[in-house]
PDB file of C-alpha atoms in Angstrom:
ATOM      1  CA  MET A 785     144.829 180.564 -96.550  1.00  0.00           C
ATOM      2  CA  LYS A 786     142.857 180.249 -93.199  1.00  0.00           C
ATOM      3  CA  THR A 787     144.008 181.373 -90.017  1.00  0.00           C
ATOM      4  CA  ILE A 788     144.730 178.948 -86.723  1.00  0.00           C
ATOM      5  CA  GLN A 789     146.290 179.974 -83.160  1.00  0.00           C
ATOM      6  CA  VAL A 790     147.611 177.613 -80.590  1.00  0.00           C
ATOM      7  CA  VAL A 791     146.860 178.906 -77.046  1.00  0.00           C
ATOM      8  CA  PHE A 792     148.612 178.304 -73.919  1.00  0.00           C
ATOM      9  CA  THR A 793     146.691 179.106 -70.684  1.00  0.00           C
ATOM     10  CA  LYS A 794     145.586 178.712 -67.485  1.00  0.00           C
ATOM     11  CA  SER A 795     142.566 177.482 -65.378  1.00  0.00           C
ATOM     12  CA  THR A 796     140.409 180.480 -64.013  1.00  0.00           C
ATOM     13  CA  LYS A 797     137.781 178.299 -61.885  1.00  0.00           C
ATOM     14  CA  LYS A 798     138.495 179.123 -58.215  1.00  0.00           C
ATOM     15  CA  LEU A 799     140.218 175.840 -56.867  1.00  0.00           C
ATOM     16  CA  PRO A 800     142.085 174.753 -59.895  1.00  0.00           C
ATOM     17  CA  VAL A 801     144.845 172.308 -58.650  1.00  0.00           C
ATOM     18  CA  PHE A 802     145.487 170.629 -61.084  1.00  0.00           C
ATOM     19  CA  SER A 803     146.013 173.661 -63.306  1.00  0.00           C
ATOM     20  CA  TRP A 804     148.634 174.786 -60.265  1.00  0.00           C
ATOM     21  CA  LEU A 805     150.250 171.578 -60.057  1.00  0.00           C
ATOM     22  CA  ILE A 806     150.814 171.438 -64.109  1.00  0.00           C
ATOM     23  CA  GLN A 807     152.389 174.658 -63.882  1.00  0.00           C
ATOM     24  CA  TRP A 808     154.613 173.483 -60.468  1.00  0.00           C
ATOM     25  CA  ALA A 809     155.714 171.028 -61.652  1.00  0.00           C
ATOM     26  CA  GLU A 810     156.568 172.210 -65.400  1.00  0.00           C
ATOM     27  CA  HIS A 811     157.759 175.600 -64.032  1.00  0.00           C
ATOM     28  CA  THR A 812     155.537 177.555 -66.747  1.00  0.00           C
ATOM     29  CA  ASP A 813     152.947 180.185 -65.778  1.00  0.00           C
ATOM     30  CA  TYR A 814     150.664 178.257 -68.369  1.00  0.00           C
ATOM     31  CA  SER A 815     148.903 174.757 -67.865  1.00  0.00           C
ATOM     32  CA  HIS A 816     147.016 174.102 -71.233  1.00  0.00           C
ATOM     33  CA  VAL A 817     146.960 174.513 -74.921  1.00  0.00           C
ATOM     34  CA  ALA A 818     144.360 174.706 -76.867  1.00  0.00           C
ATOM     35  CA  ILE A 819     143.962 175.337 -80.719  1.00  0.00           C
ATOM     36  CA  ARG A 820     141.960 178.003 -81.753  1.00  0.00           C
ATOM     37  CA  MET A 821     140.375 177.790 -85.474  1.00  0.00           C
ATOM     38  CA  ILE A 822     137.216 179.535 -87.146  1.00  0.00           C
ATOM     39  CA  ASP A 823     134.516 177.344 -88.153  1.00  0.00           C
ATOM     40  CA  SER A 824     133.974 177.460 -91.889  1.00  0.00           C
ATOM     41  CA  GLU A 825     130.145 177.280 -91.520  1.00  0.00           C
ATOM     42  CA  THR A 826     129.471 179.665 -89.146  1.00  0.00           C
ATOM     43  CA  GLN A 827     132.733 181.394 -89.139  1.00  0.00           C
ATOM     44  CA  LEU A 828     132.444 181.562 -85.213  1.00  0.00           C
ATOM     45  CA  PRO A 829     135.923 180.770 -83.320  1.00  0.00           C
ATOM     46  CA  ILE A 830     135.638 177.015 -81.667  1.00  0.00           C
ATOM     47  CA  TYR A 831     138.705 175.787 -79.676  1.00  0.00           C
ATOM     48  CA  TYR A 832     139.624 172.221 -80.016  1.00  0.00           C
ATOM     49  CA  GLN A 833     141.659 170.881 -76.892  1.00  0.00           C
ATOM     50  CA  SER A 834     141.567 167.591 -74.249  1.00  0.00           C
ATOM     51  CA  SER A 835     139.890 168.759 -71.473  1.00  0.00           C
ATOM     52  CA  HIS A 836     136.933 167.514 -68.766  1.00  0.00           C
ATOM     53  CA  THR A 837     137.006 163.953 -69.215  1.00  0.00           C
ATOM     54  CA  MET A 838     137.877 163.920 -73.105  1.00  0.00           C
ATOM     55  CA  VAL A 839     138.650 165.315 -76.640  1.00  0.00           C
ATOM     56  CA  ASN A 840     136.209 168.157 -77.027  1.00  0.00           C
ATOM     57  CA  CYS A 841     135.608 171.741 -78.333  1.00  0.00           C
ATOM     58  CA  MET A 842     134.320 174.746 -77.006  1.00  0.00           C
ATOM     59  CA  GLY A 843     132.946 177.645 -77.915  1.00  0.00           C
ATOM     60  CA  GLU A 844     134.753 180.599 -77.642  1.00  0.00           C
ATOM     61  CA  GLU A 845     132.196 182.212 -74.568  1.00  0.00           C
ATOM     62  CA  GLU A 846     132.396 179.022 -72.491  1.00  0.00           C
ATOM     63  CA  PHE A 847     136.272 178.500 -73.585  1.00  0.00           C
ATOM     64  CA  LEU A 848     137.357 182.071 -72.367  1.00  0.00           C
ATOM     65  CA  ALA A 849     135.237 181.655 -69.253  1.00  0.00           C
ATOM     66  CA  GLU A 850     137.341 178.741 -68.197  1.00  0.00           C
ATOM     67  CA  GLU A 851     140.490 179.643 -69.518  1.00  0.00           C
ATOM     68  CA  LYS A 852     142.636 182.987 -69.171  1.00  0.00           C
ATOM     69  CA  ILE A 853     144.962 182.746 -72.335  1.00  0.00           C
ATOM     70  CA  LEU A 854     148.916 183.955 -71.897  1.00  0.00           C
ATOM     71  CA  ASN A 855     150.465 183.378 -74.647  1.00  0.00           C
ATOM     72  CA  SER A 856     148.961 182.947 -78.034  1.00  0.00           C
ATOM     73  CA  PHE A 857     150.603 182.164 -81.438  1.00  0.00           C
ATOM     74  CA  GLU A 858     149.063 182.555 -84.856  1.00  0.00           C
ATOM     75  CA  PHE A 859     149.724 180.615 -87.902  1.00  0.00           C
ATOM     76  CA  GLN A 860     148.212 180.999 -91.337  1.00  0.00           C
ATOM     77  CA  ILE A 861     147.222 177.694 -93.149  1.00  0.00           C
ATOM     78  CA  ASP A 862     146.566 176.615 -96.782  1.00  0.00           C
ATOM     79  CA  ASP A 863     142.668 175.630 -97.231  1.00  0.00           C
ATOM     80  CA  SER A 864     143.653 171.384 -97.281  1.00  0.00           C
ATOM     81  CA  LEU A 865     145.532 171.860 -94.317  1.00  0.00           C
ATOM     82  CA  GLN A 866     142.788 173.446 -92.504  1.00  0.00           C
ATOM     83  CA  VAL A 867     140.641 170.692 -93.804  1.00  0.00           C
ATOM     84  CA  ALA A 868     143.065 167.655 -92.296  1.00  0.00           C
ATOM     85  CA  PHE A 869     143.299 170.023 -89.499  1.00  0.00           C
ATOM     86  CA  HIS A 870     139.517 169.774 -88.796  1.00  0.00           C
ATOM     87  CA  ALA A 871     139.141 166.251 -89.676  1.00  0.00           C
ATOM     88  CA  PHE A 872     141.568 165.022 -87.298  1.00  0.00           C
ATOM     89  CA  ALA A 873     140.281 167.235 -84.746  1.00  0.00           C
ATOM     90  CA  ILE A 874     136.499 165.696 -84.817  1.00  0.00           C
ATOM     91  CA  LYS A 875     137.256 162.622 -85.239  1.00  0.00           C
ATOM     92  CA  GLN A 876     138.972 162.460 -81.793  1.00  0.00           C
ATOM     93  CA  LEU A 877     136.316 164.202 -80.337  1.00  0.00           C
ATOM     94  CA  GLY A 878     134.986 162.336 -77.207  1.00  0.00           C
ATOM     95  CA  LYS A 879     138.158 160.158 -76.914  1.00  0.00           C
ATOM     96  CA  PRO A 880     139.050 159.874 -72.800  1.00  0.00           C
ATOM     97  CA  TYR A 881     141.367 162.834 -71.614  1.00  0.00           C
ATOM     98  CA  GLY A 882     144.920 160.793 -70.719  1.00  0.00           C
ATOM     99  CA  VAL A 883     144.344 159.828 -67.043  1.00  0.00           C
ATOM    100  CA  VAL A 884     146.501 156.847 -67.130  1.00  0.00           C
ATOM    101  CA  SER A 885     148.911 159.188 -68.906  1.00  0.00           C
ATOM    102  CA  THR A 886     148.829 161.911 -66.783  1.00  0.00           C
ATOM    103  CA  VAL A 887     150.293 159.978 -63.670  1.00  0.00           C
ATOM    104  CA  GLY A 888     153.314 158.321 -66.452  1.00  0.00           C
ATOM    105  CA  LEU A 889     153.553 162.156 -67.300  1.00  0.00           C
ATOM    106  CA  GLY A 890     153.915 163.144 -63.593  1.00  0.00           C
ATOM    107  CA  TRP A 891     156.387 159.717 -63.206  1.00  0.00           C
ATOM    108  CA  VAL A 892     158.908 161.170 -65.858  1.00  0.00           C
ATOM    109  CA  GLN A 893     158.529 165.128 -63.955  1.00  0.00           C
ATOM    110  CA  LEU A 894     159.012 162.959 -60.646  1.00  0.00           C
ATOM    111  CA  ASN A 895     162.009 161.417 -62.124  1.00  0.00           C
ATOM    112  CA  LYS A 896     163.746 164.900 -63.190  1.00  0.00           C
ATOM    113  CA  LEU A 897     163.875 165.889 -59.808  1.00  0.00           C
ATOM    114  CA  PHE A 898     166.109 163.325 -59.130  1.00  0.00           C
ATOM    115  CA  GLY A 899     167.957 164.041 -62.547  1.00  0.00           C
ATOM    116  CA  ARG A 900     166.924 161.089 -63.849  1.00  0.00           C
ATOM    117  CA  LYS A 901     165.375 160.940 -66.999  1.00  0.00           C
ATOM    118  CA  THR A 902     163.105 158.210 -68.600  1.00  0.00           C
ATOM    119  CA  THR A 903     159.852 158.324 -70.713  1.00  0.00           C
ATOM    120  CA  ASN A 904     156.200 157.727 -69.882  1.00  0.00           C
ATOM    121  CA  PRO A 905     155.563 153.830 -69.163  1.00  0.00           C
ATOM    122  CA  PHE A 906     152.370 154.550 -70.232  1.00  0.00           C
ATOM    123  CA  LYS A 907     151.662 154.892 -74.188  1.00  0.00           C
ATOM    124  CA  GLN A 908     148.173 155.432 -75.059  1.00  0.00           C
ATOM    125  CA  VAL A 909     148.645 158.331 -77.627  1.00  0.00           C
ATOM    126  CA  GLY A 910     145.757 158.018 -80.126  1.00  0.00           C
ATOM    127  CA  ALA A 911     143.466 155.900 -77.688  1.00  0.00           C
ATOM    128  CA  THR A 912     143.845 158.880 -75.471  1.00  0.00           C
ATOM    129  CA  TYR A 913     145.015 162.441 -74.653  1.00  0.00           C
ATOM    130  CA  VAL A 914     146.574 164.846 -72.855  1.00  0.00           C
ATOM    131  CA  CYS A 915     146.074 168.337 -74.032  1.00  0.00           C
ATOM    132  CA  SER A 916     149.768 169.251 -75.939  1.00  0.00           C
ATOM    133  CA  GLN A 917     149.563 165.340 -76.955  1.00  0.00           C
ATOM    134  CA  PHE A 918     146.380 166.416 -78.325  1.00  0.00           C
ATOM    135  CA  VAL A 919     147.318 169.542 -80.182  1.00  0.00           C
ATOM    136  CA  ALA A 920     151.108 168.105 -81.105  1.00  0.00           C
ATOM    137  CA  ALA A 921     149.377 165.362 -83.110  1.00  0.00           C
ATOM    138  CA  LEU A 922     146.826 167.556 -84.897  1.00  0.00           C
ATOM    139  CA  LEU A 923     149.999 169.756 -86.149  1.00  0.00           C
ATOM    140  CA  GLU A 924     151.368 166.287 -87.327  1.00  0.00           C
ATOM    141  CA  ASN A 925     149.476 166.698 -90.330  1.00  0.00           C
ATOM    142  CA  ALA A 926     151.766 169.582 -91.159  1.00  0.00           C
ATOM    143  CA  ASN A 927     155.034 169.190 -91.772  1.00  0.00           C
ATOM    144  CA  VAL A 928     156.749 170.433 -88.380  1.00  0.00           C
ATOM    145  CA  PRO A 929     160.046 168.333 -88.275  1.00  0.00           C
ATOM    146  CA  THR A 930     160.816 169.047 -85.103  1.00  0.00           C
ATOM    147  CA  LEU A 931     157.341 167.436 -83.901  1.00  0.00           C
ATOM    148  CA  GLN A 932     157.839 164.087 -86.320  1.00  0.00           C
ATOM    149  CA  GLN A 933     161.090 163.653 -83.958  1.00  0.00           C
ATOM    150  CA  GLN A 934     159.696 163.748 -81.105  1.00  0.00           C
ATOM    151  CA  ASP A 935     157.446 160.884 -78.834  1.00  0.00           C
ATOM    152  CA  LEU A 936     153.834 162.523 -78.287  1.00  0.00           C
ATOM    153  CA  ASP A 937     154.055 159.926 -75.789  1.00  0.00           C
ATOM    154  CA  ASP A 938     156.241 162.697 -73.657  1.00  0.00           C
ATOM    155  CA  MET A 939     154.448 165.884 -74.753  1.00  0.00           C
ATOM    156  CA  ILE A 940     153.711 168.203 -72.217  1.00  0.00           C
ATOM    157  CA  PRO A 941     152.829 171.798 -72.665  1.00  0.00           C
ATOM    158  CA  ALA A 942     156.532 172.879 -71.316  1.00  0.00           C
ATOM    159  CA  GLY A 943     157.678 170.615 -73.964  1.00  0.00           C
ATOM    160  CA  LEU A 944     155.426 171.582 -76.928  1.00  0.00           C
ATOM    161  CA  PHE A 945     155.527 175.460 -75.915  1.00  0.00           C
ATOM    162  CA  PRO A 946     158.964 176.024 -77.722  1.00  0.00           C
ATOM    163  CA  ILE A 947     158.164 173.725 -80.554  1.00  0.00           C
ATOM    164  CA  ILE A 948     155.123 175.915 -81.659  1.00  0.00           C
ATOM    165  CA  ALA A 949     157.530 179.460 -81.071  1.00  0.00           C
ATOM    166  CA  SER A 950     160.154 178.121 -83.406  1.00  0.00           C
ATOM    167  CA  LEU A 951     157.482 177.816 -86.323  1.00  0.00           C
ATOM    168  CA  PRO A 952     157.713 179.807 -88.882  1.00  0.00           C
ATOM    169  CA  SER A 953     154.549 181.503 -89.737  1.00  0.00           C
ATOM    170  CA  THR A 954     153.312 179.637 -92.718  1.00  0.00           C
ATOM    171  CA  LEU A 955     152.219 175.840 -92.209  1.00  0.00           C
ATOM    172  CA  ILE A 956     152.159 173.453 -94.814  1.00  0.00           C
ATOM    173  CA  ALA A 957     150.755 170.271 -95.295  1.00  0.00           C
ATOM    174  CA  LYS A 958     152.789 167.450 -95.035  1.00  0.00           C
ATOM    175  CA  ALA A 959     154.078 165.619 -98.824  1.00  0.00           C
ATOM    176  CA  ALA A 960     152.098 162.012 -99.331  1.00  0.00           C
TER     177      ALA A 960
END
């Protein structure tokens, strides 16, 4: 069995306006979500995320220089799921950050202020990702029924948090 972590963070940059805006809109103390895995060759921790204009990975020192971890959820996974997670993440590296999707998520949040329920009008998951969409899409490789019932285009960190918090400590691959 291998260990992964889903981490919820906030920016430690000088003026993290975008981070503050997400925290305000979602009523959370965090604004970002990433996956921490151990690289099988180097045994070093790496963080897969969608930020800085694209899906990327960072070493732990660099990640922690930019983000403060507020919540961390640890899961045990078997080797085949570890390979599936790494393969998915690597295939997504370099895909653009979902700027247009973010506008759509803002539209959803704005409507929520007026008591209206709507969905993200910009369906781009797979072509682009915001952080929560990327983590949710990666976890779809595991047998997570709650995620399989969600529209990933509408996934925000505050929507992903209760799903992650409710997961069992051991994740298994979806049946083929």
